[in-house]
Amino acid sequence: MRKLKMGMIGGGKNAFIGAIHRIAANMDGLVELHCGAFSSNPEISRESGKELFLPEEKCYATYQEMIVKESGLTAGQRMDFVTIVTPNFAHFAPAMMALDHGFHVLIDKPMTLSLDEAKQLQQKVNETGLILCLTHTYSGYPMVKQARKMVADNELGKIRKVMVEYTQGWLSSLFENEGNKQAIWRTDPAKSGISGCMGDIGTHAAQLAEYISGTKIIQMCADINIVVEGRKLDDDGNVLLKFDNGANGILVATQIATGEENGLKIKIYGEKGGLEWHQMEPNSLIIKWPDVPTQIYRTGNSYLSNNAMANTRTPSGHPEGYLEAFANLYKNFALTLSSILEGKTPSAEMLDFPSVDDGVRGMAFIENVIASGKSEQKWFDFKI
């Protein structure tokens, strides 16, 4: 029994998501930052490691150097897994190299720059038996897990309709031309891939819809837009969905909804009842019935499912949010990995984190939704 040793690729000085990862990894005391290649600039990488109080020999100039040198150390001295927190275009190569050298991987979404790359990673994971966790953070919220359990237990009956929206307003102007670092790479096809908005937040909405409903998207009809003049990638879209159980749905993703913050919301309706969850009010799950008053389930209460409780840290009335949801991915990943290292079988609760298969579906969603948006065909089959 020991803390797992994490090597980080990316996430150096002034990188928003790197700090989020380190907070999440540290929250449950299961993981420690062991080494890092924090920037493509070797000097910034070393400075970043120094600011994080790492020994000089653990501040690597490149991820290639880190992976090779760490793989040459003994099991108790080397890193146990790699966390990749770089822009989309810099996901595939370090992930593949880490897997080739025997390291487990935790990686930001979307998993790769293309579906073909995603399939190659999936094949490598299957060949090696290593673990890959994908950071679809919103599936880590306790009330999302409660919603998933209620659907799985048929409390709502057969699912008929799924409505999910993810609204942001931070790209309502051409901020990429004003020096905004996040806007610059997220709207650049060379760094972000074939999609902007749908790749960035539409994938979160699609994953959440499938995760809670327990169904898979099989067809779509997409309207994809570039609203802000001069932008190179989509910043808005509306998608009609059909699921493999016969349900239909609507997915809206936009980053030009002026004044919106991070408005991820989902509604799911079955034959017996419906549910509703809002990311900006994450500790409440609204349950709707046809013949009794609406119920509000709250995080931390004993009436919740075992999985919801297993992903809750504080008593009811003590709000938990984005950082805790992010930490749940790290916790479940770490518990799974520790169990495997100890020769034990991970529990179902431990294994509840997005995997390489979710990464493949995420990339398939991006490629299919963009193809549908360009096509004059009404319904476009979801191809993998």
Short mmCIF file of N, CA and C in Angstrom, two decimals, residues 147-250:
data_model
loop_
_atom_site.label_atom_id
_atom_site.label_comp_id
_atom_site.label_asym_id
_atom_site.label_seq_id
_atom_site.Cartn_x
_atom_site.Cartn_y
_atom_site.Cartn_z
N ALA A 147 -28.41 9.50 -10.98
CA ALA A 147 -29.32 9.48 -12.12
C ALA A 147 -29.11 8.23 -12.96
N ARG A 148 -27.86 7.89 -13.21
CA ARG A 148 -27.53 6.69 -14.00
C ARG A 148 -28.09 5.43 -13.33
N LYS A 149 -27.96 5.35 -12.00
CA LYS A 149 -28.44 4.17 -11.27
C LYS A 149 -29.96 4.07 -11.34
N MET A 150 -30.65 5.18 -11.22
CA MET A 150 -32.11 5.16 -11.27
C MET A 150 -32.60 4.72 -12.64
N VAL A 151 -31.92 5.17 -13.70
CA VAL A 151 -32.29 4.73 -15.05
C VAL A 151 -32.01 3.25 -15.20
N ALA A 152 -30.84 2.80 -14.74
CA ALA A 152 -30.47 1.38 -14.86
C ALA A 152 -31.42 0.48 -14.09
N ASP A 153 -31.96 0.98 -12.96
CA ASP A 153 -32.90 0.20 -12.15
C ASP A 153 -34.33 0.29 -12.65
N ASN A 154 -34.51 0.95 -13.79
CA ASN A 154 -35.83 1.05 -14.44
C ASN A 154 -36.83 1.86 -13.63
N GLU A 155 -36.35 2.74 -12.77
CA GLU A 155 -37.27 3.56 -11.97
C GLU A 155 -38.05 4.54 -12.84
N LEU A 156 -37.47 4.94 -13.97
CA LEU A 156 -38.17 5.85 -14.88
C LEU A 156 -38.88 5.11 -15.99
N GLY A 157 -38.73 3.78 -16.04
CA GLY A 157 -39.29 3.00 -17.14
C GLY A 157 -38.42 3.13 -18.38
N LYS A 158 -38.92 2.63 -19.49
CA LYS A 158 -38.17 2.71 -20.74
C LYS A 158 -37.92 4.16 -21.12
N ILE A 159 -36.67 4.48 -21.43
CA ILE A 159 -36.32 5.86 -21.77
C ILE A 159 -36.84 6.21 -23.16
N ARG A 160 -37.51 7.37 -23.23
CA ARG A 160 -38.13 7.81 -24.47
C ARG A 160 -37.44 9.03 -25.10
N LYS A 161 -36.96 9.93 -24.23
CA LYS A 161 -36.41 11.19 -24.77
C LYS A 161 -35.25 11.67 -23.91
N VAL A 162 -34.20 12.17 -24.60
CA VAL A 162 -33.02 12.72 -23.94
C VAL A 162 -32.77 14.11 -24.49
N MET A 163 -32.69 15.10 -23.59
CA MET A 163 -32.44 16.48 -24.00
C MET A 163 -31.22 16.99 -23.23
N VAL A 164 -30.17 17.33 -23.96
CA VAL A 164 -28.95 17.80 -23.29
C VAL A 164 -28.46 19.06 -23.98
N GLU A 165 -28.04 20.02 -23.19
CA GLU A 165 -27.51 21.26 -23.75
C GLU A 165 -26.28 21.68 -22.98
N TYR A 166 -25.33 22.24 -23.71
CA TYR A 166 -24.11 22.78 -23.10
C TYR A 166 -23.90 24.16 -23.70
N THR A 167 -24.19 25.18 -22.91
CA THR A 167 -24.14 26.56 -23.39
C THR A 167 -23.02 27.34 -22.70
N GLN A 168 -22.18 27.96 -23.50
CA GLN A 168 -21.14 28.87 -23.02
C GLN A 168 -21.19 30.14 -23.86
N GLY A 169 -20.62 31.22 -23.31
CA GLY A 169 -20.59 32.48 -24.05
C GLY A 169 -19.22 33.06 -24.23
N TRP A 170 -18.20 32.33 -23.80
CA TRP A 170 -16.85 32.91 -23.77
C TRP A 170 -16.24 33.14 -25.15
N LEU A 171 -16.80 32.53 -26.20
CA LEU A 171 -16.31 32.76 -27.56
C LEU A 171 -17.30 33.56 -28.40
N SER A 172 -18.09 34.40 -27.73
CA SER A 172 -19.09 35.20 -28.45
C SER A 172 -18.44 36.31 -29.28
N SER A 173 -17.16 36.56 -29.07
CA SER A 173 -16.39 37.49 -29.91
C SER A 173 -15.15 36.76 -30.40
N LEU A 174 -14.41 37.38 -31.29
CA LEU A 174 -13.23 36.75 -31.88
C LEU A 174 -12.03 36.88 -30.93
N PHE A 175 -12.14 36.25 -29.76
CA PHE A 175 -11.12 36.40 -28.71
C PHE A 175 -9.79 35.77 -29.11
N GLU A 176 -9.79 34.85 -30.07
CA GLU A 176 -8.54 34.25 -30.51
C GLU A 176 -7.61 35.28 -31.15
N ASN A 177 -8.18 36.39 -31.60
CA ASN A 177 -7.36 37.47 -32.19
C ASN A 177 -6.94 38.50 -31.16
N GLU A 178 -7.32 38.25 -29.89
CA GLU A 178 -7.00 39.20 -28.83
C GLU A 178 -6.02 38.62 -27.81
N GLY A 179 -5.36 37.52 -28.19
CA GLY A 179 -4.32 36.96 -27.33
C GLY A 179 -4.81 35.99 -26.27
N ASN A 180 -6.09 35.60 -26.31
CA ASN A 180 -6.60 34.64 -25.34
C ASN A 180 -6.01 33.26 -25.65
N LYS A 181 -5.17 32.75 -24.75
CA LYS A 181 -4.42 31.51 -24.99
C LYS A 181 -5.34 30.33 -25.25
N GLN A 182 -6.39 30.20 -24.43
CA GLN A 182 -7.33 29.08 -24.60
C GLN A 182 -8.07 29.19 -25.92
N ALA A 183 -8.50 30.40 -26.26
CA ALA A 183 -9.23 30.60 -27.52
C ALA A 183 -8.35 30.32 -28.72
N ILE A 184 -7.07 30.68 -28.63
CA ILE A 184 -6.17 30.53 -29.77
C ILE A 184 -6.05 29.07 -30.18
N TRP A 185 -5.78 28.18 -29.23
CA TRP A 185 -5.57 26.78 -29.66
C TRP A 185 -6.87 26.04 -29.89
N ARG A 186 -7.93 26.40 -29.15
CA ARG A 186 -9.20 25.69 -29.31
C ARG A 186 -9.90 26.02 -30.62
N THR A 187 -9.56 27.11 -31.26
CA THR A 187 -10.17 27.47 -32.54
C THR A 187 -9.22 27.26 -33.72
N ASP A 188 -8.09 26.61 -33.46
CA ASP A 188 -7.09 26.35 -34.49
C ASP A 188 -7.22 24.90 -34.97
N PRO A 189 -7.58 24.66 -36.23
CA PRO A 189 -7.73 23.29 -36.72
C PRO A 189 -6.47 22.44 -36.54
N ALA A 190 -5.30 23.04 -36.62
CA ALA A 190 -4.05 22.29 -36.47
C ALA A 190 -3.88 21.76 -35.05
N LYS A 191 -4.45 22.44 -34.08
CA LYS A 191 -4.28 22.04 -32.68
C LYS A 191 -5.53 21.38 -32.10
N SER A 192 -6.70 21.73 -32.61
CA SER A 192 -7.96 21.24 -32.06
C SER A 192 -8.60 20.14 -32.88
N GLY A 193 -8.27 20.05 -34.17
CA GLY A 193 -8.88 19.05 -35.03
C GLY A 193 -9.95 19.64 -35.92
N ILE A 194 -10.88 18.79 -36.37
CA ILE A 194 -11.87 19.23 -37.35
C ILE A 194 -13.04 19.99 -36.73
N SER A 195 -13.10 20.03 -35.40
CA SER A 195 -14.24 20.68 -34.74
C SER A 195 -13.78 21.53 -33.57
N GLY A 196 -14.48 22.64 -33.37
CA GLY A 196 -14.24 23.50 -32.23
C GLY A 196 -15.21 23.21 -31.11
N CYS A 197 -16.39 23.80 -31.21
CA CYS A 197 -17.40 23.69 -30.17
C CYS A 197 -17.83 22.24 -29.92
N MET A 198 -18.12 21.50 -30.98
CA MET A 198 -18.59 20.13 -30.81
C MET A 198 -17.50 19.22 -30.24
N GLY A 199 -16.25 19.50 -30.62
CA GLY A 199 -15.15 18.72 -30.07
C GLY A 199 -14.86 19.07 -28.63
N ASP A 200 -15.01 20.35 -28.30
CA ASP A 200 -14.68 20.83 -26.96
C ASP A 200 -15.76 20.50 -25.94
N ILE A 201 -17.00 20.90 -26.21
CA ILE A 201 -18.06 20.69 -25.22
C ILE A 201 -19.18 19.78 -25.71
N GLY A 202 -19.36 19.68 -27.03
CA GLY A 202 -20.39 18.77 -27.55
C GLY A 202 -20.11 17.33 -27.15
N THR A 203 -18.82 16.96 -27.10
CA THR A 203 -18.46 15.60 -26.68
C THR A 203 -18.85 15.34 -25.24
N HIS A 204 -18.73 16.34 -24.38
CA HIS A 204 -19.17 16.19 -22.99
C HIS A 204 -20.68 15.92 -22.93
N ALA A 205 -21.43 16.67 -23.71
CA ALA A 205 -22.89 16.52 -23.72
C ALA A 205 -23.28 15.14 -24.23
N ALA A 206 -22.64 14.68 -25.28
CA ALA A 206 -22.95 13.37 -25.84
C ALA A 206 -22.60 12.26 -24.87
N GLN A 207 -21.42 12.36 -24.23
CA GLN A 207 -21.01 11.33 -23.27
C GLN A 207 -21.96 11.28 -22.08
N LEU A 208 -22.38 12.44 -21.60
CA LEU A 208 -23.28 12.48 -20.45
C LEU A 208 -24.63 11.86 -20.80
N ALA A 209 -25.12 12.14 -22.02
CA ALA A 209 -26.40 11.58 -22.46
C ALA A 209 -26.34 10.06 -22.51
N GLU A 210 -25.26 9.52 -23.04
CA GLU A 210 -25.12 8.06 -23.12
C GLU A 210 -24.87 7.46 -21.74
N TYR A 211 -24.08 8.14 -20.92
CA TYR A 211 -23.71 7.61 -19.60
C TYR A 211 -24.94 7.47 -18.70
N ILE A 212 -25.75 8.51 -18.63
CA ILE A 212 -26.92 8.45 -17.74
C ILE A 212 -28.01 7.56 -18.33
N SER A 213 -28.27 7.68 -19.61
CA SER A 213 -29.39 6.95 -20.21
C SER A 213 -29.10 5.47 -20.41
N GLY A 214 -27.82 5.10 -20.44
CA GLY A 214 -27.46 3.71 -20.68
C GLY A 214 -27.71 3.26 -22.11
N THR A 215 -27.88 4.22 -23.01
CA THR A 215 -28.14 3.92 -24.42
C THR A 215 -27.01 4.51 -25.28
N LYS A 216 -26.99 4.15 -26.56
CA LYS A 216 -25.97 4.63 -27.47
C LYS A 216 -26.62 5.40 -28.63
N ILE A 217 -25.97 6.47 -29.04
CA ILE A 217 -26.42 7.22 -30.22
C ILE A 217 -26.16 6.38 -31.45
N ILE A 218 -27.18 6.24 -32.30
CA ILE A 218 -27.01 5.47 -33.53
C ILE A 218 -27.24 6.30 -34.79
N GLN A 219 -27.97 7.43 -34.66
CA GLN A 219 -28.19 8.31 -35.81
C GLN A 219 -28.23 9.76 -35.34
N MET A 220 -27.91 10.67 -36.27
CA MET A 220 -27.97 12.09 -35.94
C MET A 220 -28.30 12.91 -37.18
N CYS A 221 -28.83 14.09 -36.91
CA CYS A 221 -29.10 15.08 -37.96
C CYS A 221 -28.61 16.41 -37.42
N ALA A 222 -27.48 16.89 -37.93
CA ALA A 222 -26.77 18.01 -37.31
C ALA A 222 -26.83 19.30 -38.12
N ASP A 223 -26.96 20.40 -37.41
CA ASP A 223 -26.85 21.75 -37.96
C ASP A 223 -25.64 22.37 -37.27
N ILE A 224 -24.52 22.51 -37.98
CA ILE A 224 -23.27 22.99 -37.41
C ILE A 224 -22.96 24.37 -37.98
N ASN A 225 -22.58 25.30 -37.09
CA ASN A 225 -22.45 26.70 -37.50
C ASN A 225 -21.14 27.33 -37.05
N ILE A 226 -20.65 28.25 -37.86
CA ILE A 226 -19.62 29.21 -37.45
C ILE A 226 -20.31 30.56 -37.41
N VAL A 227 -20.62 31.02 -36.20
CA VAL A 227 -21.41 32.24 -36.04
C VAL A 227 -20.54 33.48 -36.06
N VAL A 228 -19.40 33.44 -35.37
CA VAL A 228 -18.52 34.62 -35.30
C VAL A 228 -17.69 34.69 -36.57
N GLU A 229 -17.85 35.76 -37.31
CA GLU A 229 -17.16 35.92 -38.59
C GLU A 229 -15.65 35.90 -38.40
N GLY A 230 -14.96 35.13 -39.25
CA GLY A 230 -13.51 35.04 -39.18
C GLY A 230 -13.01 33.84 -38.41
N ARG A 231 -13.90 33.11 -37.74
CA ARG A 231 -13.51 31.92 -36.96
C ARG A 231 -13.33 30.74 -37.91
N LYS A 232 -12.38 29.85 -37.60
CA LYS A 232 -12.04 28.74 -38.49
C LYS A 232 -12.81 27.46 -38.17
N LEU A 233 -13.29 27.32 -36.94
CA LEU A 233 -13.99 26.11 -36.53
C LEU A 233 -15.37 26.45 -35.96
N ASP A 234 -16.24 25.44 -35.93
CA ASP A 234 -17.61 25.64 -35.44
C ASP A 234 -17.61 26.18 -34.02
N ASP A 235 -18.55 27.08 -33.76
CA ASP A 235 -18.74 27.60 -32.41
C ASP A 235 -20.17 27.42 -31.93
N ASP A 236 -20.99 26.65 -32.70
CA ASP A 236 -22.40 26.50 -32.36
C ASP A 236 -22.96 25.30 -33.12
N GLY A 237 -23.90 24.60 -32.52
CA GLY A 237 -24.52 23.49 -33.23
C GLY A 237 -25.77 22.95 -32.54
N ASN A 238 -26.66 22.37 -33.34
CA ASN A 238 -27.88 21.73 -32.86
C ASN A 238 -27.98 20.36 -33.53
N VAL A 239 -28.24 19.32 -32.73
CA VAL A 239 -28.21 17.96 -33.27
C VAL A 239 -29.45 17.19 -32.80
N LEU A 240 -30.19 16.62 -33.76
CA LEU A 240 -31.24 15.67 -33.44
C LEU A 240 -30.59 14.29 -33.31
N LEU A 241 -31.04 13.51 -32.34
CA LEU A 241 -30.42 12.22 -32.04
C LEU A 241 -31.45 11.10 -32.04
N LYS A 242 -30.99 9.90 -32.42
CA LYS A 242 -31.76 8.67 -32.21
C LYS A 242 -30.85 7.68 -31.50
N PHE A 243 -31.44 6.97 -30.51
CA PHE A 243 -30.69 6.06 -29.67
C PHE A 243 -31.06 4.61 -29.97
N ASP A 244 -30.19 3.70 -29.51
CA ASP A 244 -30.37 2.29 -29.87
C ASP A 244 -31.54 1.60 -29.18
N ASN A 245 -32.18 2.26 -28.22
CA ASN A 245 -33.38 1.68 -27.58
C ASN A 245 -34.67 2.24 -28.16
N GLY A 246 -34.56 3.07 -29.21
CA GLY A 246 -35.73 3.68 -29.82
C GLY A 246 -36.02 5.09 -29.36
N ALA A 247 -35.30 5.57 -28.33
CA ALA A 247 -35.51 6.94 -27.84
C ALA A 247 -34.98 7.95 -28.85
N ASN A 248 -35.52 9.16 -28.78
CA ASN A 248 -34.99 10.26 -29.58
C ASN A 248 -34.46 11.34 -28.65
N GLY A 249 -33.70 12.28 -29.21
CA GLY A 249 -33.13 13.31 -28.36
C GLY A 249 -32.68 14.54 -29.11
N ILE A 250 -32.27 15.52 -28.33
CA ILE A 250 -31.77 16.79 -28.85
C ILE A 250 -30.49 17.14 -28.10
#
